[in-house]
PDB file of C-alpha atoms in Angstrom:
ATOM      1  CA  MET N   1     -14.819  21.964  -5.800  1.00 85.00           C
ATOM      2  CA  LYS N   2     -13.710  19.614  -8.581  1.00 94.00           C
ATOM      3  CA  ALA N   3     -10.097  20.235  -7.600  1.00 95.00           C
ATOM      4  CA  TYR N   4     -10.796  19.446  -3.934  1.00 96.00           C
ATOM      5  CA  VAL N   5     -12.598  16.217  -4.801  1.00 97.00           C
ATOM      6  CA  ALA N   6      -9.734  15.290  -7.108  1.00 97.00           C
ATOM      7  CA  GLU N   7      -7.201  15.861  -4.317  1.00 97.00           C
ATOM      8  CA  CYS N   8      -9.230  13.708  -1.941  1.00 97.00           C
ATOM      9  CA  PHE N   9      -9.472  10.891  -4.492  1.00 97.00           C
ATOM     10  CA  GLY N  10      -5.829  11.142  -5.533  1.00 97.00           C
ATOM     11  CA  THR N  11      -4.525  11.121  -1.969  1.00 97.00           C
ATOM     12  CA  PHE N  12      -6.788   8.180  -1.169  1.00 97.00           C
ATOM     13  CA  CYS N  13      -5.265   6.229  -4.059  1.00 97.00           C
ATOM     14  CA  LEU N  14      -1.703   7.162  -3.107  1.00 97.00           C
ATOM     15  CA  VAL N  15      -2.081   6.143   0.539  1.00 96.00           C
ATOM     16  CA  PHE N  16      -4.154   3.051  -0.192  1.00 94.00           C
ATOM     17  CA  LEU N  17      -1.875   1.671  -2.899  1.00 93.00           C
ATOM     18  CA  GLY N  18       1.361   2.688  -1.213  1.00 92.00           C
ATOM     19  CA  CYS N  19       0.511   1.601   2.311  1.00 91.00           C
ATOM     20  CA  ALA N  20      -1.136  -1.613   1.122  1.00 87.00           C
ATOM     21  CA  SER N  21       2.254  -2.646  -0.225  1.00 86.00           C
ATOM     22  CA  VAL N  22       3.503  -2.382   3.375  1.00 84.00           C
ATOM     23  CA  THR N  23       0.602  -3.865   5.340  1.00 79.00           C
ATOM     24  CA  VAL N  24      -0.072  -6.697   2.911  1.00 72.00           C
ATOM     25  CA  GLY N  25       3.149  -7.248   1.051  1.00 59.00           C
ATOM     26  CA  GLY N  26       6.058  -5.278   2.426  1.00 47.00           C
ATOM     27  CA  PHE N  27       6.742  -6.946   5.742  1.00 47.00           C
ATOM     28  CA  GLY N  28       4.063  -9.608   5.849  1.00 46.00           C
ATOM     29  CA  ASN N  29       4.231 -13.288   5.101  1.00 47.00           C
ATOM     30  CA  LEU N  30       2.255 -13.533   1.882  1.00 47.00           C
ATOM     31  CA  LEU N  31       4.008 -11.206  -0.543  1.00 48.00           C
ATOM     32  CA  PRO N  32       7.488 -10.218   0.651  1.00 55.00           C
ATOM     33  CA  LEU N  33       7.886  -7.169  -1.565  1.00 65.00           C
ATOM     34  CA  GLY N  34      10.524  -5.519   0.614  1.00 78.00           C
ATOM     35  CA  GLY N  35      11.712  -1.931   0.357  1.00 85.00           C
ATOM     36  CA  LEU N  36      12.014  -1.970  -3.433  1.00 88.00           C
ATOM     37  CA  GLY N  37       8.422  -3.088  -3.906  1.00 88.00           C
ATOM     38  CA  ILE N  38       7.148  -0.484  -1.453  1.00 90.00           C
ATOM     39  CA  ALA N  39       9.129   2.300  -3.142  1.00 93.00           C
ATOM     40  CA  ILE N  40       7.819   1.301  -6.560  1.00 94.00           C
ATOM     41  CA  SER N  41       4.243   1.154  -5.268  1.00 93.00           C
ATOM     42  CA  PHE N  42       4.367   4.726  -3.983  1.00 96.00           C
ATOM     43  CA  GLY N  43       6.151   5.966  -7.097  1.00 96.00           C
ATOM     44  CA  VAL N  44       3.751   4.315  -9.535  1.00 97.00           C
ATOM     45  CA  ALA N  45       0.762   5.573  -7.535  1.00 97.00           C
ATOM     46  CA  VAL N  46       2.045   9.147  -7.867  1.00 97.00           C
ATOM     47  CA  ILE N  47       2.631   8.710 -11.598  1.00 97.00           C
ATOM     48  CA  ALA N  48      -0.897   7.358 -12.087  1.00 97.00           C
ATOM     49  CA  MET N  49      -2.482  10.203 -10.130  1.00 97.00           C
ATOM     50  CA  ALA N  50      -0.328  12.834 -11.829  1.00 96.00           C
ATOM     51  CA  TYR N  51      -1.878  11.923 -15.165  1.00 96.00           C
ATOM     52  CA  ALA N  52      -5.335  11.040 -13.848  1.00 96.00           C
ATOM     53  CA  ILE N  53      -6.089  14.176 -11.823  1.00 95.00           C
ATOM     54  CA  GLY N  54      -3.158  16.455 -12.614  1.00 93.00           C
ATOM     55  CA  PRO N  55      -5.175  18.447 -15.181  1.00 93.00           C
ATOM     56  CA  VAL N  56      -7.903  19.009 -12.564  1.00 95.00           C
ATOM     57  CA  SER N  57      -6.017  19.886  -9.375  1.00 93.00           C
ATOM     58  CA  GLY N  58      -2.316  19.637 -10.109  1.00 91.00           C
ATOM     59  CA  ALA N  59      -2.166  16.338  -8.196  1.00 94.00           C
ATOM     60  CA  HIS N  60      -0.498  17.676  -5.059  1.00 96.00           C
ATOM     61  CA  LEU N  61      -1.618  14.673  -2.960  1.00 97.00           C
ATOM     62  CA  ASN N  62       0.400  16.100  -0.095  1.00 98.00           C
ATOM     63  CA  PRO N  63      -0.118  19.095   2.254  1.00 98.00           C
ATOM     64  CA  ALA N  64       3.617  19.813   2.155  1.00 98.00           C
ATOM     65  CA  VAL N  65       3.552  20.016  -1.639  1.00 98.00           C
ATOM     66  CA  THR N  66       0.585  22.375  -1.429  1.00 98.00           C
ATOM     67  CA  ALA N  67       2.520  24.577   1.003  1.00 97.00           C
ATOM     68  CA  GLY N  68       5.539  24.594  -1.303  1.00 96.00           C
ATOM     69  CA  VAL N  69       3.424  25.423  -4.346  1.00 96.00           C
ATOM     70  CA  PHE N  70       1.790  28.305  -2.468  1.00 96.00           C
ATOM     71  CA  LEU N  71       5.097  29.713  -1.220  1.00 96.00           C
ATOM     72  CA  ALA N  72       6.457  29.513  -4.765  1.00 93.00           C
ATOM     73  CA  GLY N  73       3.594  31.750  -5.858  1.00 92.00           C
ATOM     74  CA  ARG N  74       1.803  29.066  -7.867  1.00 92.00           C
ATOM     75  CA  MET N  75      -1.614  28.986  -6.132  1.00 94.00           C
ATOM     76  CA  PRO N  76      -3.894  31.421  -4.259  1.00 95.00           C
ATOM     77  CA  LEU N  77      -4.145  31.394  -0.486  1.00 96.00           C
ATOM     78  CA  LYS N  78      -7.875  30.611  -0.584  1.00 96.00           C
ATOM     79  CA  ASP N  79      -7.182  27.146  -2.004  1.00 96.00           C
ATOM     80  CA  VAL N  80      -4.462  26.100   0.444  1.00 97.00           C
ATOM     81  CA  LEU N  81      -6.600  25.007   3.400  1.00 97.00           C
ATOM     82  CA  PRO N  82      -9.290  23.262   1.278  1.00 97.00           C
ATOM     83  CA  TYR N  83      -6.566  21.342  -0.565  1.00 97.00           C
ATOM     84  CA  MET N  84      -5.021  20.200   2.717  1.00 98.00           C
ATOM     85  CA  VAL N  85      -8.378  19.210   4.216  1.00 98.00           C
ATOM     86  CA  ALA N  86      -9.196  17.191   1.091  1.00 97.00           C
ATOM     87  CA  GLN N  87      -5.812  15.460   1.223  1.00 98.00           C
ATOM     88  CA  LEU N  88      -6.185  14.579   4.900  1.00 98.00           C
ATOM     89  CA  ALA N  89      -9.685  13.243   4.258  1.00 97.00           C
ATOM     90  CA  GLY N  90      -8.448  11.055   1.413  1.00 97.00           C
ATOM     91  CA  ALA N  91      -5.526   9.711   3.438  1.00 96.00           C
ATOM     92  CA  SER N  92      -7.742   8.967   6.448  1.00 96.00           C
ATOM     93  CA  LEU N  93     -10.297   7.150   4.304  1.00 96.00           C
ATOM     94  CA  ALA N  94      -7.536   5.078   2.726  1.00 95.00           C
ATOM     95  CA  ALA N  95      -6.074   4.173   6.121  1.00 93.00           C
ATOM     96  CA  ALA N  96      -9.534   3.279   7.407  1.00 91.00           C
ATOM     97  CA  SER N  97     -10.055   1.015   4.405  1.00 90.00           C
ATOM     98  CA  LEU N  98      -6.758  -0.760   5.014  1.00 87.00           C
ATOM     99  CA  TRP N  99      -7.541  -1.093   8.707  1.00 84.00           C
ATOM    100  CA  GLY N 100     -10.911  -2.621   7.905  1.00 82.00           C
ATOM    101  CA  MET N 101      -9.357  -5.076   5.461  1.00 78.00           C
ATOM    102  CA  ALA N 102      -6.672  -6.153   7.916  1.00 70.00           C
ATOM    103  CA  LYS N 103      -8.748  -6.099  11.123  1.00 66.00           C
ATOM    104  CA  GLY N 104      -8.316  -9.357  12.966  1.00 55.00           C
ATOM    105  CA  SER N 105      -5.496 -10.427  10.655  1.00 56.00           C
ATOM    106  CA  ASP N 106      -2.383  -9.047  12.322  1.00 54.00           C
ATOM    107  CA  ALA N 107      -0.489 -12.175  11.314  1.00 51.00           C
ATOM    108  CA  VAL N 108      -0.623 -10.697   7.827  1.00 48.00           C
ATOM    109  CA  ALA N 109      -0.668  -6.953   8.523  1.00 45.00           C
ATOM    110  CA  PRO N 110       1.698  -5.282  11.000  1.00 47.00           C
ATOM    111  CA  VAL N 111       0.057  -3.566  13.971  1.00 50.00           C
ATOM    112  CA  SER N 112       1.569  -0.246  12.831  1.00 60.00           C
ATOM    113  CA  ARG N 113      -0.666  -0.210   9.744  1.00 71.00           C
ATOM    114  CA  ALA N 114       2.203   1.247   7.691  1.00 85.00           C
ATOM    115  CA  ALA N 115       2.620   4.230  10.032  1.00 89.00           C
ATOM    116  CA  ASN N 116       5.912   6.061  10.011  1.00 92.00           C
ATOM    117  CA  GLY N 117       8.332   6.053  12.938  1.00 91.00           C
ATOM    118  CA  TRP N 118      11.933   6.192  14.059  1.00 91.00           C
ATOM    119  CA  ASP N 119      14.036   4.226  16.516  1.00 86.00           C
ATOM    120  CA  ALA N 120      15.027   6.581  19.327  1.00 70.00           C
ATOM    121  CA  ALA N 121      17.652   4.175  20.669  1.00 69.00           C
ATOM    122  CA  GLY N 122      18.915   2.825  17.384  1.00 80.00           C
ATOM    123  CA  LEU N 123      20.834   3.873  14.310  1.00 84.00           C
ATOM    124  CA  TYR N 124      18.316   6.552  13.301  1.00 89.00           C
ATOM    125  CA  PRO N 125      17.305   8.645  16.349  1.00 90.00           C
ATOM    126  CA  MET N 126      14.928  11.594  16.195  1.00 93.00           C
ATOM    127  CA  PRO N 127      17.374  14.294  14.990  1.00 93.00           C
ATOM    128  CA  THR N 128      18.520  12.060  12.149  1.00 94.00           C
ATOM    129  CA  ALA N 129      14.933  11.180  11.222  1.00 95.00           C
ATOM    130  CA  PHE N 130      13.958  14.870  11.227  1.00 97.00           C
ATOM    131  CA  ALA N 131      16.897  15.830   9.036  1.00 97.00           C
ATOM    132  CA  LEU N 132      16.235  13.005   6.566  1.00 97.00           C
ATOM    133  CA  GLU N 133      12.530  13.789   6.248  1.00 97.00           C
ATOM    134  CA  THR N 134      13.247  17.499   5.827  1.00 98.00           C
ATOM    135  CA  LEU N 135      15.874  16.910   3.158  1.00 98.00           C
ATOM    136  CA  GLY N 136      13.786  14.290   1.377  1.00 97.00           C
ATOM    137  CA  THR N 137      10.806  16.633   1.208  1.00 98.00           C
ATOM    138  CA  PHE N 138      12.981  19.516   0.040  1.00 98.00           C
ATOM    139  CA  ILE N 139      14.298  17.416  -2.833  1.00 97.00           C
ATOM    140  CA  PHE N 140      10.846  16.111  -3.720  1.00 98.00           C
ATOM    141  CA  VAL N 141       9.124  19.512  -3.742  1.00 97.00           C
ATOM    142  CA  THR N 142      12.040  21.136  -5.586  1.00 95.00           C
ATOM    143  CA  VAL N 143      11.752  18.537  -8.340  1.00 95.00           C
ATOM    144  CA  ILE N 144       7.981  19.050  -8.538  1.00 95.00           C
ATOM    145  CA  LEU N 145       8.335  22.827  -8.805  1.00 94.00           C
ATOM    146  CA  GLY N 146      11.110  22.446 -11.359  1.00 91.00           C
ATOM    147  CA  VAL N 147       9.447  20.030 -13.781  1.00 92.00           C
ATOM    148  CA  THR N 148       6.066  21.790 -13.578  1.00 91.00           C
ATOM    149  CA  ALA N 149       7.425  25.303 -14.153  1.00 87.00           C
ATOM    150  CA  SER N 150       5.825  26.876 -17.219  1.00 81.00           C
ATOM    151  CA  LYS N 151       9.014  26.803 -19.279  1.00 77.00           C
ATOM    152  CA  HIS N 152      10.103  23.339 -18.105  1.00 73.00           C
ATOM    153  CA  ARG N 153       6.855  21.343 -18.230  1.00 75.00           C
ATOM    154  CA  THR N 154       6.952  18.235 -20.399  1.00 81.00           C
ATOM    155  CA  PRO N 155       4.662  15.208 -20.912  1.00 87.00           C
ATOM    156  CA  LEU N 156       7.118  13.253 -18.741  1.00 92.00           C
ATOM    157  CA  SER N 157       6.753  15.476 -15.673  1.00 93.00           C
ATOM    158  CA  GLY N 158       4.585  12.918 -13.885  1.00 94.00           C
ATOM    159  CA  VAL N 159       7.104  10.159 -14.527  1.00 96.00           C
ATOM    160  CA  VAL N 160       9.968  12.259 -13.177  1.00 96.00           C
ATOM    161  CA  ILE N 161       8.012  13.082 -10.019  1.00 97.00           C
ATOM    162  CA  GLY N 162       7.080   9.450  -9.447  1.00 96.00           C
ATOM    163  CA  LEU N 163      10.620   8.209  -9.965  1.00 97.00           C
ATOM    164  CA  THR N 164      11.911  10.860  -7.566  1.00 97.00           C
ATOM    165  CA  LEU N 165       9.506   9.653  -4.885  1.00 97.00           C
ATOM    166  CA  THR N 166      10.622   6.076  -5.553  1.00 97.00           C
ATOM    167  CA  ALA N 167      14.270   7.046  -5.055  1.00 97.00           C
ATOM    168  CA  ILE N 168      13.455   8.925  -1.838  1.00 97.00           C
ATOM    169  CA  HIS N 169      11.637   5.870  -0.495  1.00 96.00           C
ATOM    170  CA  LEU N 170      14.588   3.635  -1.260  1.00 95.00           C
ATOM    171  CA  CYS N 171      16.825   5.953   0.756  1.00 94.00           C
ATOM    172  CA  LEU N 172      14.535   6.712   3.722  1.00 95.00           C
ATOM    173  CA  ILE N 173      12.584   3.488   4.317  1.00 92.00           C
ATOM    174  CA  PRO N 174      15.219   2.028   6.686  1.00 90.00           C
ATOM    175  CA  ALA N 175      15.221   5.205   8.788  1.00 92.00           C
ATOM    176  CA  THR N 176      11.618   6.411   8.956  1.00 93.00           C
ATOM    177  CA  GLY N 177       9.527   4.270   6.632  1.00 91.00           C
ATOM    178  CA  THR N 178       9.489   7.389   4.404  1.00 94.00           C
ATOM    179  CA  SER N 179       6.837  10.028   4.779  1.00 96.00           C
ATOM    180  CA  VAL N 180       7.702  13.345   3.063  1.00 97.00           C
ATOM    181  CA  ASN N 181       3.908  13.748   3.213  1.00 97.00           C
ATOM    182  CA  PRO N 182       1.965  14.689   6.368  1.00 97.00           C
ATOM    183  CA  ALA N 183      -1.289  13.225   5.025  1.00 97.00           C
ATOM    184  CA  ARG N 184       0.379   9.884   4.285  1.00 96.00           C
ATOM    185  CA  SER N 185       1.603   9.783   7.905  1.00 96.00           C
ATOM    186  CA  ILE N 186      -1.519  11.073   9.645  1.00 96.00           C
ATOM    187  CA  GLY N 187      -3.903   8.580   8.041  1.00 93.00           C
ATOM    188  CA  PRO N 188      -2.121   5.360   9.089  1.00 93.00           C
ATOM    189  CA  ALA N 189      -1.139   6.781  12.498  1.00 93.00           C
ATOM    190  CA  LEU N 190      -4.813   7.218  13.381  1.00 92.00           C
ATOM    191  CA  PHE N 191      -5.223   3.448  13.192  1.00 87.00           C
ATOM    192  CA  SER N 192      -1.936   2.488  14.840  1.00 84.00           C
ATOM    193  CA  GLY N 193      -0.632   2.512  18.385  1.00 80.00           C
ATOM    194  CA  ALA N 194       0.441   5.125  20.910  1.00 85.00           C
ATOM    195  CA  ARG N 195       4.071   5.043  19.748  1.00 85.00           C
ATOM    196  CA  GLU N 196       3.108   6.015  16.206  1.00 88.00           C
ATOM    197  CA  MET N 197       0.848   8.824  17.429  1.00 92.00           C
ATOM    198  CA  ASN N 198       3.576  10.140  19.747  1.00 93.00           C
ATOM    199  CA  GLN N 199       6.048  10.286  16.865  1.00 94.00           C
ATOM    200  CA  LEU N 200       3.578  11.725  14.349  1.00 96.00           C
ATOM    201  CA  TRP N 201       4.607  15.327  15.016  1.00 96.00           C
ATOM    202  CA  LEU N 202       7.931  14.785  13.252  1.00 97.00           C
ATOM    203  CA  PHE N 203       6.237  13.577  10.073  1.00 97.00           C
ATOM    204  CA  ILE N 204       4.117  16.704  10.039  1.00 97.00           C
ATOM    205  CA  ALA N 205       6.778  19.251  10.970  1.00 97.00           C
ATOM    206  CA  ALA N 206       9.737  17.994   8.938  1.00 97.00           C
ATOM    207  CA  PRO N 207       7.918  17.787   5.575  1.00 98.00           C
ATOM    208  CA  PHE N 208       6.488  21.271   6.032  1.00 98.00           C
ATOM    209  CA  VAL N 209       9.941  22.666   6.822  1.00 98.00           C
ATOM    210  CA  GLY N 210      11.472  21.013   3.769  1.00 98.00           C
ATOM    211  CA  ALA N 211       8.625  22.111   1.517  1.00 97.00           C
ATOM    212  CA  ALA N 212       8.719  25.690   2.812  1.00 97.00           C
ATOM    213  CA  VAL N 213      12.416  25.976   2.049  1.00 97.00           C
ATOM    214  CA  ALA N 214      11.849  24.508  -1.422  1.00 96.00           C
ATOM    215  CA  GLY N 215       9.018  26.936  -2.142  1.00 95.00           C
ATOM    216  CA  VAL N 216      11.000  29.979  -1.027  1.00 94.00           C
ATOM    217  CA  VAL N 217      14.092  28.873  -2.944  1.00 93.00           C
ATOM    218  CA  ALA N 218      12.028  28.291  -6.076  1.00 91.00           C
ATOM    219  CA  LYS N 219      10.448  31.727  -5.851  1.00 89.00           C
ATOM    220  CA  THR N 220      13.724  33.554  -5.271  1.00 87.00           C
ATOM    221  CA  THR N 221      15.837  31.823  -7.915  1.00 82.00           C
ATOM    222  CA  LEU N 222      15.845  31.793 -11.678  1.00 54.00           C
ATOM    223  CA  MET N 223      13.596  28.726 -11.684  1.00 55.00           C
ATOM    224  CA  GLU N 224      10.493  30.880 -11.507  1.00 51.00           C
ATOM    225  CA  ARG N 225      11.797  33.498 -13.963  1.00 51.00           C
ATOM    226  CA  MET N 226      12.728  31.234 -16.849  1.00 45.00           C
TER     227      MET N 226
END
């Protein structure tokens, strides 16, 4: 139970801190952080949670990461669903908090509430968005499984994971807003419009595909045997 509570809290912090940099500062009028500020916010949030709750739950903060960890043989099946439920609860609570803070202030906070999406008629249509989210998640989960392997783990593992997420955000923000995390996408979408809800499926499916491939690759390569 401690691990589930930790995952709920950690995911809440990740979504709240990361998405707040979008709704309040990223594309608003008060604090124009831009893509770099948003990427750093998500990366630093992951680093903080990795050290704060990592010893308790592993700090997955992401249903796709949990799936990858399970497929790599790193956690029992009985914990998979509770972890994911806790993560979704934390993300939804964070999105609800941001919605409550920004309610009635759309001049400051975009209507999308930091939800992910793609431009079907623009430079990044659906197939491109799906491929980018899948690849981004594959890279992210592969790094996590690599730096947390028993023979590779170092005190800097959390920093490496956070910096990797920062780099992924810098690359994917223009195309999808960067998800690589179904919980991060589901929470804000619940408080956004019909367009965001209609596109939500991609930000659930693509991360799970990327994470599944990463988990299987990790289990069938020397990474898990070293």
